[in-house]
Amino acid sequence: MENRKLVRLLLFYFLFPISALAYEADTTHRGLTADILRLYENIHPKDISEEQKLFIEQGSVDEDEGLRPLNHFYDPIHNKGIFNNLTAKDWATNTKAQRDWDKLAWIWNSGYTLTPLFISPSDYSWDRNIYEYVYGDKERGLKGLGHTLHLLEDISVPDHTRDDPHPPYGDSVLHQTSPYEHFTDQFNKENIYFSLKLRDRRVAQCDSLNGCMNSLAKYSNENFFSKDSILSKSFIFPTIDEEASLILDDGNSYIFGTNYVDGSSNLLVRIDRKRNLVSNIIETEYFLSDRDNRVLLGYWNHLGLQAVSHGARVVEL
């Protein structure tokens, strides 16, 4: 496992565009953010103009620029990011770290001192966003809110909360691609409507940005697997509570492991058992993929809905 992570780290830094991590920025992130604002507007009618919505959406896309995605991971069990970078929770609120991230901003006038706080072009931290919205550049403050929503959306992805980063294009190179992230590429502003399911429900019950991020990260981490963290010793949850046989569209029966999420049974993983002809031992393998995408669609329906619910609460805050 450690060798695989080393290879993955090298791929991150030298071979692949960082912006291709997690949900796709201009499709899935933009769609989730638009739906978050739709839910917010259901609760607070006419509170945000159409132009302001576009500013927020654009911010949720822009957060994936450059190397910023290295700070988009948050394992809430061990309180860590990836590769010794900040957690997404800390990145969202650390004004100094975001100020320092833009190395060009280190040059202030003709000297080499750090740019004063709340001036750096790389800073879209929570406090800076609120300051700009209330006292400064309202458009920048709204775009900053989009940056924050992007971080929240990322930690609804199990790969981002279970210390399991995957470079893009991996199925053709070392088979590292995240099945969940690849599956969600199909969702965008035209087909994400979790807000319709949430219209008669309250938004997530968290009283701060920190609380909302903790809540969503734990939900993602403790209820769902990522490709390389299935039954990992690093995490107690989730567990396979039961097994069920389902007939898929090809007419064949397949075994799935299930758990309980939000009070109902959830397809957690596909199970494949085969007898090793050499050792005569039954060997078990676990997969997030199945021919009908039953597991991944279930993940999306739960995780996307929670991202929208928590996101609308962050907009309220």
PDB file of C-alpha atoms in Angstrom:
ATOM      1  CA  MET A   1       0.000   0.000   0.000  1.00  0.00           C
ATOM      2  CA  GLU A   2       2.802   2.447   0.873  1.00  0.00           C
ATOM      3  CA  ASN A   3       4.521   1.798  -2.461  1.00  0.00           C
ATOM      4  CA  ARG A   4       1.266   2.494  -4.269  1.00  0.00           C
ATOM      5  CA  LYS A   5       0.895   5.783  -2.386  1.00  0.00           C
ATOM      6  CA  LEU A   6       4.455   6.739  -3.290  1.00  0.00           C
ATOM      7  CA  VAL A   7       3.756   6.108  -6.965  1.00  0.00           C
ATOM      8  CA  ARG A   8       0.551   8.106  -6.650  1.00  0.00           C
ATOM      9  CA  LEU A   9       2.382  11.026  -5.049  1.00  0.00           C
ATOM     10  CA  LEU A  10       4.890  11.103  -7.908  1.00  0.00           C
ATOM     11  CA  LEU A  11       2.062  11.066 -10.421  1.00  0.00           C
ATOM     12  CA  PHE A  12       0.391  13.964  -8.614  1.00  0.00           C
ATOM     13  CA  TYR A  13       3.436  16.181  -8.758  1.00  0.00           C
ATOM     14  CA  PHE A  14       4.987  15.303 -12.098  1.00  0.00           C
ATOM     15  CA  LEU A  15       2.564  13.721 -14.509  1.00  0.00           C
ATOM     16  CA  PHE A  16      -1.004  14.926 -14.045  1.00  0.00           C
ATOM     17  CA  PRO A  17      -2.900  18.223 -13.864  1.00  0.00           C
ATOM     18  CA  ILE A  18      -3.894  18.787 -10.253  1.00  0.00           C
ATOM     19  CA  SER A  19      -7.149  20.431 -11.341  1.00  0.00           C
ATOM     20  CA  ALA A  20      -8.538  17.046 -12.415  1.00  0.00           C
ATOM     21  CA  LEU A  21      -9.034  15.837  -8.829  1.00  0.00           C
ATOM     22  CA  ALA A  22     -12.394  15.085  -7.227  1.00  0.00           C
ATOM     23  CA  TYR A  23     -15.582  16.441  -8.795  1.00  0.00           C
ATOM     24  CA  GLU A  24     -15.051  18.137 -12.150  1.00  0.00           C
ATOM     25  CA  ALA A  25     -14.868  21.870 -11.523  1.00  0.00           C
ATOM     26  CA  ASP A  26     -16.856  23.351 -14.398  1.00  0.00           C
ATOM     27  CA  THR A  27     -19.531  20.640 -14.428  1.00  0.00           C
ATOM     28  CA  THR A  28     -20.163  18.846 -11.144  1.00  0.00           C
ATOM     29  CA  HIS A  29     -18.882  21.570  -8.813  1.00  0.00           C
ATOM     30  CA  ARG A  30     -20.774  24.248 -10.706  1.00  0.00           C
ATOM     31  CA  GLY A  31     -23.893  22.073 -10.663  1.00  0.00           C
ATOM     32  CA  LEU A  32     -23.693  21.340  -6.936  1.00  0.00           C
ATOM     33  CA  THR A  33     -23.144  25.016  -6.172  1.00  0.00           C
ATOM     34  CA  ALA A  34     -26.115  26.045  -8.318  1.00  0.00           C
ATOM     35  CA  ASP A  35     -28.279  23.512  -6.490  1.00  0.00           C
ATOM     36  CA  ILE A  36     -27.032  24.717  -3.106  1.00  0.00           C
ATOM     37  CA  LEU A  37     -28.167  28.217  -4.068  1.00  0.00           C
ATOM     38  CA  ARG A  38     -31.475  26.830  -5.322  1.00  0.00           C
ATOM     39  CA  LEU A  39     -32.107  25.218  -1.929  1.00  0.00           C
ATOM     40  CA  TYR A  40     -31.072  28.406  -0.136  1.00  0.00           C
ATOM     41  CA  GLU A  41     -33.480  30.409  -2.282  1.00  0.00           C
ATOM     42  CA  ASN A  42     -36.296  27.996  -1.451  1.00  0.00           C
ATOM     43  CA  ILE A  43     -35.782  28.967   2.187  1.00  0.00           C
ATOM     44  CA  HIS A  44     -34.820  32.623   1.650  1.00  0.00           C
ATOM     45  CA  PRO A  45     -36.652  33.827  -1.501  1.00  0.00           C
ATOM     46  CA  LYS A  46     -35.141  36.674  -3.535  1.00  0.00           C
ATOM     47  CA  ASP A  47     -32.157  36.942  -1.198  1.00  0.00           C
ATOM     48  CA  ILE A  48     -29.552  36.428  -3.942  1.00  0.00           C
ATOM     49  CA  SER A  49     -29.707  37.907  -7.444  1.00  0.00           C
ATOM     50  CA  GLU A  50     -29.007  35.911 -10.596  1.00  0.00           C
ATOM     51  CA  GLU A  51     -25.770  37.845 -11.098  1.00  0.00           C
ATOM     52  CA  GLN A  52     -24.642  37.074  -7.557  1.00  0.00           C
ATOM     53  CA  LYS A  53     -25.355  33.374  -8.103  1.00  0.00           C
ATOM     54  CA  LEU A  54     -23.031  33.398 -11.108  1.00  0.00           C
ATOM     55  CA  PHE A  55     -20.251  34.985  -9.016  1.00  0.00           C
ATOM     56  CA  ILE A  56     -20.597  32.228  -6.411  1.00  0.00           C
ATOM     57  CA  GLU A  57     -20.668  29.501  -9.060  1.00  0.00           C
ATOM     58  CA  GLN A  58     -17.523  30.889 -10.675  1.00  0.00           C
ATOM     59  CA  GLY A  59     -15.719  30.881  -7.348  1.00  0.00           C
ATOM     60  CA  SER A  60     -16.590  27.211  -6.897  1.00  0.00           C
ATOM     61  CA  VAL A  61     -14.903  26.520 -10.239  1.00  0.00           C
ATOM     62  CA  ASP A  62     -11.849  28.718  -9.635  1.00  0.00           C
ATOM     63  CA  GLU A  63     -10.864  26.977  -6.384  1.00  0.00           C
ATOM     64  CA  ASP A  64      -9.405  24.134  -8.464  1.00  0.00           C
ATOM     65  CA  GLU A  65      -6.797  26.381 -10.093  1.00  0.00           C
ATOM     66  CA  GLY A  66      -3.106  25.563  -9.809  1.00  0.00           C
ATOM     67  CA  LEU A  67      -1.995  23.555  -6.801  1.00  0.00           C
ATOM     68  CA  ARG A  68      -4.816  24.681  -4.495  1.00  0.00           C
ATOM     69  CA  PRO A  69      -6.429  21.180  -4.681  1.00  0.00           C
ATOM     70  CA  LEU A  70      -3.558  19.823  -2.579  1.00  0.00           C
ATOM     71  CA  ASN A  71      -5.409  21.427   0.349  1.00  0.00           C
ATOM     72  CA  HIS A  72      -8.788  19.875  -0.517  1.00  0.00           C
ATOM     73  CA  PHE A  73      -8.525  16.735   1.635  1.00  0.00           C
ATOM     74  CA  TYR A  74      -9.655  16.200   5.210  1.00  0.00           C
ATOM     75  CA  ASP A  75      -9.523  12.919   7.100  1.00  0.00           C
ATOM     76  CA  PRO A  76     -11.661  13.767  10.164  1.00  0.00           C
ATOM     77  CA  ILE A  77     -10.626  10.639  12.061  1.00  0.00           C
ATOM     78  CA  HIS A  78      -6.908  11.415  12.053  1.00  0.00           C
ATOM     79  CA  ASN A  79      -7.287  15.179  11.435  1.00  0.00           C
ATOM     80  CA  LYS A  80      -4.953  15.242   8.433  1.00  0.00           C
ATOM     81  CA  GLY A  81      -4.752  16.348   4.825  1.00  0.00           C
ATOM     82  CA  ILE A  82      -2.583  14.686   2.187  1.00  0.00           C
ATOM     83  CA  PHE A  83       1.180  14.877   1.794  1.00  0.00           C
ATOM     84  CA  ASN A  84       1.464  17.103   4.894  1.00  0.00           C
ATOM     85  CA  ASN A  85      -0.695  19.817   3.364  1.00  0.00           C
ATOM     86  CA  LEU A  86      -3.438  21.643   5.258  1.00  0.00           C
ATOM     87  CA  THR A  87      -6.785  19.951   5.696  1.00  0.00           C
ATOM     88  CA  ALA A  88      -9.631  21.394   3.640  1.00  0.00           C
ATOM     89  CA  LYS A  89     -11.167  22.601   6.906  1.00  0.00           C
ATOM     90  CA  ASP A  90      -8.023  24.497   7.904  1.00  0.00           C
ATOM     91  CA  TRP A  91      -7.419  25.791   4.387  1.00  0.00           C
ATOM     92  CA  ALA A  92     -10.921  27.266   4.309  1.00  0.00           C
ATOM     93  CA  THR A  93     -10.311  29.385   7.407  1.00  0.00           C
ATOM     94  CA  ASN A  94      -6.551  30.032   7.413  1.00  0.00           C
ATOM     95  CA  THR A  95      -6.203  33.564   6.064  1.00  0.00           C
ATOM     96  CA  LYS A  96      -2.426  33.611   6.517  1.00  0.00           C
ATOM     97  CA  ALA A  97      -1.889  30.308   4.680  1.00  0.00           C
ATOM     98  CA  GLN A  98      -4.002  31.444   1.749  1.00  0.00           C
ATOM     99  CA  ARG A  99      -2.191  34.798   1.711  1.00  0.00           C
ATOM    100  CA  ASP A 100       1.162  32.984   1.578  1.00  0.00           C
ATOM    101  CA  TRP A 101       0.050  30.505  -1.086  1.00  0.00           C
ATOM    102  CA  ASP A 102       0.605  32.953  -3.931  1.00  0.00           C
ATOM    103  CA  LYS A 103       4.384  33.263  -3.950  1.00  0.00           C
ATOM    104  CA  LEU A 104       4.147  36.280  -6.245  1.00  0.00           C
ATOM    105  CA  ALA A 105       2.294  38.040  -3.467  1.00  0.00           C
ATOM    106  CA  TRP A 106       5.411  37.876  -1.322  1.00  0.00           C
ATOM    107  CA  ILE A 107       6.770  40.898  -3.125  1.00  0.00           C
ATOM    108  CA  TRP A 108       5.210  44.016  -1.690  1.00  0.00           C
ATOM    109  CA  ASN A 109       6.196  47.237  -3.467  1.00  0.00           C
ATOM    110  CA  SER A 110       9.966  47.012  -4.020  1.00  0.00           C
ATOM    111  CA  GLY A 111      10.728  44.864  -1.002  1.00  0.00           C
ATOM    112  CA  TYR A 112      10.395  41.178  -0.194  1.00  0.00           C
ATOM    113  CA  THR A 113       8.073  41.297   2.745  1.00  0.00           C
ATOM    114  CA  LEU A 114       4.836  39.359   2.804  1.00  0.00           C
ATOM    115  CA  THR A 115       1.722  41.007   1.434  1.00  0.00           C
ATOM    116  CA  PRO A 116      -0.443  42.396   4.263  1.00  0.00           C
ATOM    117  CA  LEU A 117      -3.456  40.312   5.199  1.00  0.00           C
ATOM    118  CA  PHE A 118      -6.695  40.776   3.249  1.00  0.00           C
ATOM    119  CA  ILE A 119      -4.851  42.023   0.158  1.00  0.00           C
ATOM    120  CA  SER A 120      -3.306  38.905  -1.395  1.00  0.00           C
ATOM    121  CA  PRO A 121      -5.013  37.786  -4.633  1.00  0.00           C
ATOM    122  CA  SER A 122      -4.673  34.140  -3.542  1.00  0.00           C
ATOM    123  CA  ASP A 123      -6.657  34.607  -0.319  1.00  0.00           C
ATOM    124  CA  TYR A 124     -10.230  33.344  -0.421  1.00  0.00           C
ATOM    125  CA  SER A 125     -10.422  32.395   3.232  1.00  0.00           C
ATOM    126  CA  TRP A 126     -13.698  32.564   5.158  1.00  0.00           C
ATOM    127  CA  ASP A 127     -12.891  35.760   7.090  1.00  0.00           C
ATOM    128  CA  ARG A 128     -11.556  37.508   3.976  1.00  0.00           C
ATOM    129  CA  ASN A 129     -14.716  36.590   2.074  1.00  0.00           C
ATOM    130  CA  ILE A 130     -16.972  38.031   4.772  1.00  0.00           C
ATOM    131  CA  TYR A 131     -14.857  41.185   5.020  1.00  0.00           C
ATOM    132  CA  GLU A 132     -14.998  41.758   1.260  1.00  0.00           C
ATOM    133  CA  TYR A 133     -18.739  41.131   1.091  1.00  0.00           C
ATOM    134  CA  VAL A 134     -19.526  43.554   3.918  1.00  0.00           C
ATOM    135  CA  TYR A 135     -16.864  46.246   3.585  1.00  0.00           C
ATOM    136  CA  GLY A 136     -14.945  45.816   0.352  1.00  0.00           C
ATOM    137  CA  ASP A 137     -15.472  44.140  -2.995  1.00  0.00           C
ATOM    138  CA  LYS A 138     -18.862  42.409  -2.809  1.00  0.00           C
ATOM    139  CA  GLU A 139     -18.257  40.475  -6.028  1.00  0.00           C
ATOM    140  CA  ARG A 140     -14.983  39.096  -4.654  1.00  0.00           C
ATOM    141  CA  GLY A 141     -16.681  38.163  -1.408  1.00  0.00           C
ATOM    142  CA  LEU A 142     -19.311  36.173  -3.297  1.00  0.00           C
ATOM    143  CA  LYS A 143     -16.680  34.435  -5.417  1.00  0.00           C
ATOM    144  CA  GLY A 144     -14.901  33.632  -2.163  1.00  0.00           C
ATOM    145  CA  LEU A 145     -18.071  31.986  -0.883  1.00  0.00           C
ATOM    146  CA  GLY A 146     -17.913  29.813  -3.997  1.00  0.00           C
ATOM    147  CA  HIS A 147     -14.336  28.833  -3.105  1.00  0.00           C
ATOM    148  CA  THR A 148     -15.548  27.758   0.329  1.00  0.00           C
ATOM    149  CA  LEU A 149     -18.456  25.771  -1.111  1.00  0.00           C
ATOM    150  CA  HIS A 150     -16.006  23.954  -3.382  1.00  0.00           C
ATOM    151  CA  LEU A 151     -14.043  22.794  -0.341  1.00  0.00           C
ATOM    152  CA  LEU A 152     -17.233  21.620   1.340  1.00  0.00           C
ATOM    153  CA  GLU A 153     -18.284  19.731  -1.790  1.00  0.00           C
ATOM    154  CA  ASP A 154     -14.881  18.046  -2.011  1.00  0.00           C
ATOM    155  CA  ILE A 155     -15.124  16.599   1.472  1.00  0.00           C
ATOM    156  CA  SER A 156     -18.348  14.895   0.535  1.00  0.00           C
ATOM    157  CA  VAL A 157     -16.104  12.646  -1.615  1.00  0.00           C
ATOM    158  CA  PRO A 158     -14.865   9.584   0.327  1.00  0.00           C
ATOM    159  CA  ASP A 159     -11.482   9.695  -1.421  1.00  0.00           C
ATOM    160  CA  HIS A 160     -10.986  13.130   0.126  1.00  0.00           C
ATOM    161  CA  THR A 161     -11.901  12.049   3.656  1.00  0.00           C
ATOM    162  CA  ARG A 162     -10.204   8.632   3.678  1.00  0.00           C
ATOM    163  CA  ASP A 163      -6.628   9.639   2.726  1.00  0.00           C
ATOM    164  CA  ASP A 164      -7.016   8.139  -0.737  1.00  0.00           C
ATOM    165  CA  PRO A 165      -6.045  10.564  -3.546  1.00  0.00           C
ATOM    166  CA  HIS A 166      -6.166   9.294  -7.116  1.00  0.00           C
ATOM    167  CA  PRO A 167      -4.517  10.847 -10.164  1.00  0.00           C
ATOM    168  CA  PRO A 168      -6.773  11.251 -13.198  1.00  0.00           C
ATOM    169  CA  TYR A 169      -6.686   8.989 -16.255  1.00  0.00           C
ATOM    170  CA  GLY A 170      -5.584   6.146 -13.992  1.00  0.00           C
ATOM    171  CA  ASP A 171      -7.528   3.313 -15.567  1.00  0.00           C
ATOM    172  CA  SER A 172      -5.101   3.476 -18.461  1.00  0.00           C
ATOM    173  CA  VAL A 173      -2.098   4.184 -16.244  1.00  0.00           C
ATOM    174  CA  LEU A 174      -1.621   2.013 -13.142  1.00  0.00           C
ATOM    175  CA  HIS A 175      -5.386   1.663 -12.549  1.00  0.00           C
ATOM    176  CA  GLN A 176      -5.566   4.414  -9.962  1.00  0.00           C
ATOM    177  CA  THR A 177      -8.650   6.348 -11.014  1.00  0.00           C
ATOM    178  CA  SER A 178     -11.377   6.807  -8.409  1.00  0.00           C
ATOM    179  CA  PRO A 179     -14.548   5.002  -9.579  1.00  0.00           C
ATOM    180  CA  TYR A 180     -16.758   7.457  -7.667  1.00  0.00           C
ATOM    181  CA  GLU A 181     -15.102  10.579  -9.032  1.00  0.00           C
ATOM    182  CA  HIS A 182     -15.215   9.172 -12.561  1.00  0.00           C
ATOM    183  CA  PHE A 183     -18.894   8.232 -12.194  1.00  0.00           C
ATOM    184  CA  THR A 184     -19.903  11.705 -11.028  1.00  0.00           C
ATOM    185  CA  ASP A 185     -18.397  13.371 -14.105  1.00  0.00           C
ATOM    186  CA  GLN A 186     -21.808  12.962 -15.766  1.00  0.00           C
ATOM    187  CA  PHE A 187     -23.572  15.305 -13.323  1.00  0.00           C
ATOM    188  CA  ASN A 188     -23.754  19.040 -13.963  1.00  0.00           C
ATOM    189  CA  LYS A 189     -25.894  22.141 -13.635  1.00  0.00           C
ATOM    190  CA  GLU A 190     -28.535  20.644 -15.920  1.00  0.00           C
ATOM    191  CA  ASN A 191     -29.185  17.436 -13.975  1.00  0.00           C
ATOM    192  CA  ILE A 192     -28.355  18.075 -10.290  1.00  0.00           C
ATOM    193  CA  TYR A 193     -31.573  18.713  -8.362  1.00  0.00           C
ATOM    194  CA  PHE A 194     -31.121  17.462  -4.818  1.00  0.00           C
ATOM    195  CA  SER A 195     -32.791  20.692  -3.710  1.00  0.00           C
ATOM    196  CA  LEU A 196     -36.134  19.274  -4.841  1.00  0.00           C
ATOM    197  CA  LYS A 197     -35.773  16.412  -2.367  1.00  0.00           C
ATOM    198  CA  LEU A 198     -34.668  18.801   0.370  1.00  0.00           C
ATOM    199  CA  ARG A 199     -37.354  21.442  -0.164  1.00  0.00           C
ATOM    200  CA  ASP A 200     -39.458  20.277   2.779  1.00  0.00           C
ATOM    201  CA  ARG A 201     -36.475  19.461   4.996  1.00  0.00           C
ATOM    202  CA  ARG A 202     -34.270  21.737   7.009  1.00  0.00           C
ATOM    203  CA  VAL A 203     -30.698  22.336   5.951  1.00  0.00           C
ATOM    204  CA  ALA A 204     -27.888  20.630   7.858  1.00  0.00           C
ATOM    205  CA  GLN A 205     -27.851  21.502  11.542  1.00  0.00           C
ATOM    206  CA  CYS A 206     -24.392  22.978  12.099  1.00  0.00           C
ATOM    207  CA  ASP A 207     -23.654  26.324  13.706  1.00  0.00           C
ATOM    208  CA  SER A 208     -20.322  27.237  12.097  1.00  0.00           C
ATOM    209  CA  LEU A 209     -18.283  26.573   8.971  1.00  0.00           C
ATOM    210  CA  ASN A 210     -15.997  24.369  11.059  1.00  0.00           C
ATOM    211  CA  GLY A 211     -18.991  22.428  12.362  1.00  0.00           C
ATOM    212  CA  CYS A 212     -20.461  21.952   8.878  1.00  0.00           C
ATOM    213  CA  MET A 213     -17.169  20.687   7.489  1.00  0.00           C
ATOM    214  CA  ASN A 214     -16.685  18.293  10.391  1.00  0.00           C
ATOM    215  CA  SER A 215     -20.227  16.988   9.997  1.00  0.00           C
ATOM    216  CA  LEU A 216     -19.986  16.360   6.254  1.00  0.00           C
ATOM    217  CA  ALA A 217     -16.470  14.894   6.409  1.00  0.00           C
ATOM    218  CA  LYS A 218     -17.507  12.396   9.090  1.00  0.00           C
ATOM    219  CA  TYR A 219     -20.621  11.467   7.110  1.00  0.00           C
ATOM    220  CA  SER A 220     -18.496  10.752   4.039  1.00  0.00           C
ATOM    221  CA  ASN A 221     -15.725   8.977   5.941  1.00  0.00           C
ATOM    222  CA  GLU A 222     -17.847   6.757   8.171  1.00  0.00           C
ATOM    223  CA  ASN A 223     -20.545   5.630   5.732  1.00  0.00           C
ATOM    224  CA  PHE A 224     -18.776   5.064   2.406  1.00  0.00           C
ATOM    225  CA  PHE A 225     -15.617   3.512   0.976  1.00  0.00           C
ATOM    226  CA  SER A 226     -13.089   4.812  -1.512  1.00  0.00           C
ATOM    227  CA  LYS A 227     -11.373   2.429  -3.918  1.00  0.00           C
ATOM    228  CA  ASP A 228      -8.268   1.773  -1.824  1.00  0.00           C
ATOM    229  CA  SER A 229      -9.817   2.082   1.631  1.00  0.00           C
ATOM    230  CA  ILE A 230     -12.327  -0.780   1.515  1.00  0.00           C
ATOM    231  CA  LEU A 231     -12.257  -2.390   4.967  1.00  0.00           C
ATOM    232  CA  SER A 232      -9.082  -0.442   5.681  1.00  0.00           C
ATOM    233  CA  LYS A 233      -7.455  -0.933   9.065  1.00  0.00           C
ATOM    234  CA  SER A 234      -7.104   2.844   9.285  1.00  0.00           C
ATOM    235  CA  PHE A 235     -10.846   3.315   9.722  1.00  0.00           C
ATOM    236  CA  ILE A 236     -13.355   1.513  11.931  1.00  0.00           C
ATOM    237  CA  PHE A 237     -16.315   2.463   9.740  1.00  0.00           C
ATOM    238  CA  PRO A 238     -18.108   1.694   7.574  1.00  0.00           C
ATOM    239  CA  THR A 239     -18.707  -1.997   8.104  1.00  0.00           C
ATOM    240  CA  ILE A 240     -20.552  -4.475   5.923  1.00  0.00           C
ATOM    241  CA  ASP A 241     -23.702  -5.144   7.912  1.00  0.00           C
ATOM    242  CA  GLU A 242     -25.346  -7.646   5.594  1.00  0.00           C
ATOM    243  CA  GLU A 243     -24.968  -9.302   2.203  1.00  0.00           C
ATOM    244  CA  ALA A 244     -27.607  -9.300  -0.514  1.00  0.00           C
ATOM    245  CA  SER A 245     -27.904 -10.981  -3.919  1.00  0.00           C
ATOM    246  CA  LEU A 246     -29.220  -8.798  -6.733  1.00  0.00           C
ATOM    247  CA  ILE A 247     -29.985  -9.632 -10.348  1.00  0.00           C
ATOM    248  CA  LEU A 248     -28.533  -6.960 -12.611  1.00  0.00           C
ATOM    249  CA  ASP A 249     -29.469  -6.015 -16.153  1.00  0.00           C
ATOM    250  CA  ASP A 250     -27.439  -8.849 -17.680  1.00  0.00           C
ATOM    251  CA  GLY A 251     -29.713 -11.334 -15.911  1.00  0.00           C
ATOM    252  CA  ASN A 252     -26.978 -12.603 -13.586  1.00  0.00           C
ATOM    253  CA  SER A 253     -26.992 -12.528  -9.795  1.00  0.00           C
ATOM    254  CA  TYR A 254     -24.310 -10.612  -7.924  1.00  0.00           C
ATOM    255  CA  ILE A 255     -23.451 -10.316  -4.243  1.00  0.00           C
ATOM    256  CA  PHE A 256     -23.376  -6.908  -2.573  1.00  0.00           C
ATOM    257  CA  GLY A 257     -22.380  -5.818   0.897  1.00  0.00           C
ATOM    258  CA  THR A 258     -24.765  -3.355   2.514  1.00  0.00           C
ATOM    259  CA  ASN A 259     -24.786  -0.927   5.412  1.00  0.00           C
ATOM    260  CA  TYR A 260     -27.396   1.421   6.853  1.00  0.00           C
ATOM    261  CA  VAL A 261     -27.260   5.099   5.935  1.00  0.00           C
ATOM    262  CA  ASP A 262     -29.910   7.671   6.864  1.00  0.00           C
ATOM    263  CA  GLY A 263     -32.138   4.930   8.220  1.00  0.00           C
ATOM    264  CA  SER A 264     -32.216   2.692   5.150  1.00  0.00           C
ATOM    265  CA  SER A 265     -30.133  -0.021   3.535  1.00  0.00           C
ATOM    266  CA  ASN A 266     -27.362   1.174   1.227  1.00  0.00           C
ATOM    267  CA  LEU A 267     -25.336  -0.826  -1.315  1.00  0.00           C
ATOM    268  CA  LEU A 268     -21.836  -0.362   0.053  1.00  0.00           C
ATOM    269  CA  VAL A 269     -19.694  -2.629  -2.108  1.00  0.00           C
ATOM    270  CA  ARG A 270     -19.841  -5.444  -4.667  1.00  0.00           C
ATOM    271  CA  ILE A 271     -18.358  -8.722  -3.456  1.00  0.00           C
ATOM    272  CA  ASP A 272     -16.659 -11.253  -5.724  1.00  0.00           C
ATOM    273  CA  ARG A 273     -15.659 -14.649  -4.350  1.00  0.00           C
ATOM    274  CA  LYS A 274     -13.598 -17.119  -6.356  1.00  0.00           C
ATOM    275  CA  ARG A 275     -11.796 -20.330  -5.491  1.00  0.00           C
ATOM    276  CA  ASN A 276      -8.040 -20.201  -6.012  1.00  0.00           C
ATOM    277  CA  LEU A 277      -7.324 -23.285  -8.098  1.00  0.00           C
ATOM    278  CA  VAL A 278      -3.803 -23.561  -6.685  1.00  0.00           C
ATOM    279  CA  SER A 279      -4.480 -23.122  -2.967  1.00  0.00           C
ATOM    280  CA  ASN A 280      -8.126 -24.264  -3.099  1.00  0.00           C
ATOM    281  CA  ILE A 281      -8.966 -21.273  -0.861  1.00  0.00           C
ATOM    282  CA  ILE A 282     -11.961 -19.040  -1.474  1.00  0.00           C
ATOM    283  CA  GLU A 283     -10.626 -15.551  -2.123  1.00  0.00           C
ATOM    284  CA  THR A 284     -12.773 -12.442  -1.693  1.00  0.00           C
ATOM    285  CA  GLU A 285     -12.442  -9.172  -3.600  1.00  0.00           C
ATOM    286  CA  TYR A 286     -14.416  -5.957  -3.113  1.00  0.00           C
ATOM    287  CA  PHE A 287     -15.374  -3.417  -5.752  1.00  0.00           C
ATOM    288  CA  LEU A 288     -17.189  -0.083  -5.883  1.00  0.00           C
ATOM    289  CA  SER A 289     -18.104  -0.684  -9.509  1.00  0.00           C
ATOM    290  CA  ASP A 290     -20.809  -2.941 -10.907  1.00  0.00           C
ATOM    291  CA  ARG A 291     -22.262  -3.212 -14.400  1.00  0.00           C
ATOM    292  CA  ASP A 292     -25.371  -1.177 -13.477  1.00  0.00           C
ATOM    293  CA  ASN A 293     -23.551   1.343 -11.246  1.00  0.00           C
ATOM    294  CA  ARG A 294     -25.907   0.504  -8.381  1.00  0.00           C
ATOM    295  CA  VAL A 295     -23.252   1.136  -5.715  1.00  0.00           C
ATOM    296  CA  LEU A 296     -21.938   4.395  -7.166  1.00  0.00           C
ATOM    297  CA  LEU A 297     -25.393   5.817  -7.849  1.00  0.00           C
ATOM    298  CA  GLY A 298     -26.342   5.103  -4.239  1.00  0.00           C
ATOM    299  CA  TYR A 299     -23.192   6.875  -3.071  1.00  0.00           C
ATOM    300  CA  TRP A 300     -23.995   9.907  -5.213  1.00  0.00           C
ATOM    301  CA  ASN A 301     -27.611  10.092  -4.072  1.00  0.00           C
ATOM    302  CA  HIS A 302     -26.512  10.196  -0.438  1.00  0.00           C
ATOM    303  CA  LEU A 303     -23.329  12.250  -0.713  1.00  0.00           C
ATOM    304  CA  GLY A 304     -24.603  14.781  -3.239  1.00  0.00           C
ATOM    305  CA  LEU A 305     -27.698  15.422  -1.165  1.00  0.00           C
ATOM    306  CA  GLN A 306     -25.638  15.998   1.970  1.00  0.00           C
ATOM    307  CA  ALA A 307     -23.279  18.323   0.095  1.00  0.00           C
ATOM    308  CA  VAL A 308     -26.246  20.453  -0.976  1.00  0.00           C
ATOM    309  CA  SER A 309     -27.821  20.396   2.490  1.00  0.00           C
ATOM    310  CA  HIS A 310     -24.583  21.401   4.216  1.00  0.00           C
ATOM    311  CA  GLY A 311     -23.763  23.919   1.495  1.00  0.00           C
ATOM    312  CA  ALA A 312     -27.068  25.745   1.920  1.00  0.00           C
ATOM    313  CA  ARG A 313     -26.347  26.005   5.634  1.00  0.00           C
ATOM    314  CA  VAL A 314     -22.921  27.513   4.917  1.00  0.00           C
ATOM    315  CA  VAL A 315     -24.564  30.119   2.667  1.00  0.00           C
ATOM    316  CA  GLU A 316     -26.886  30.957   5.555  1.00  0.00           C
ATOM    317  CA  LEU A 317     -23.915  31.358   7.881  1.00  0.00           C
TER     318      LEU A 317
END
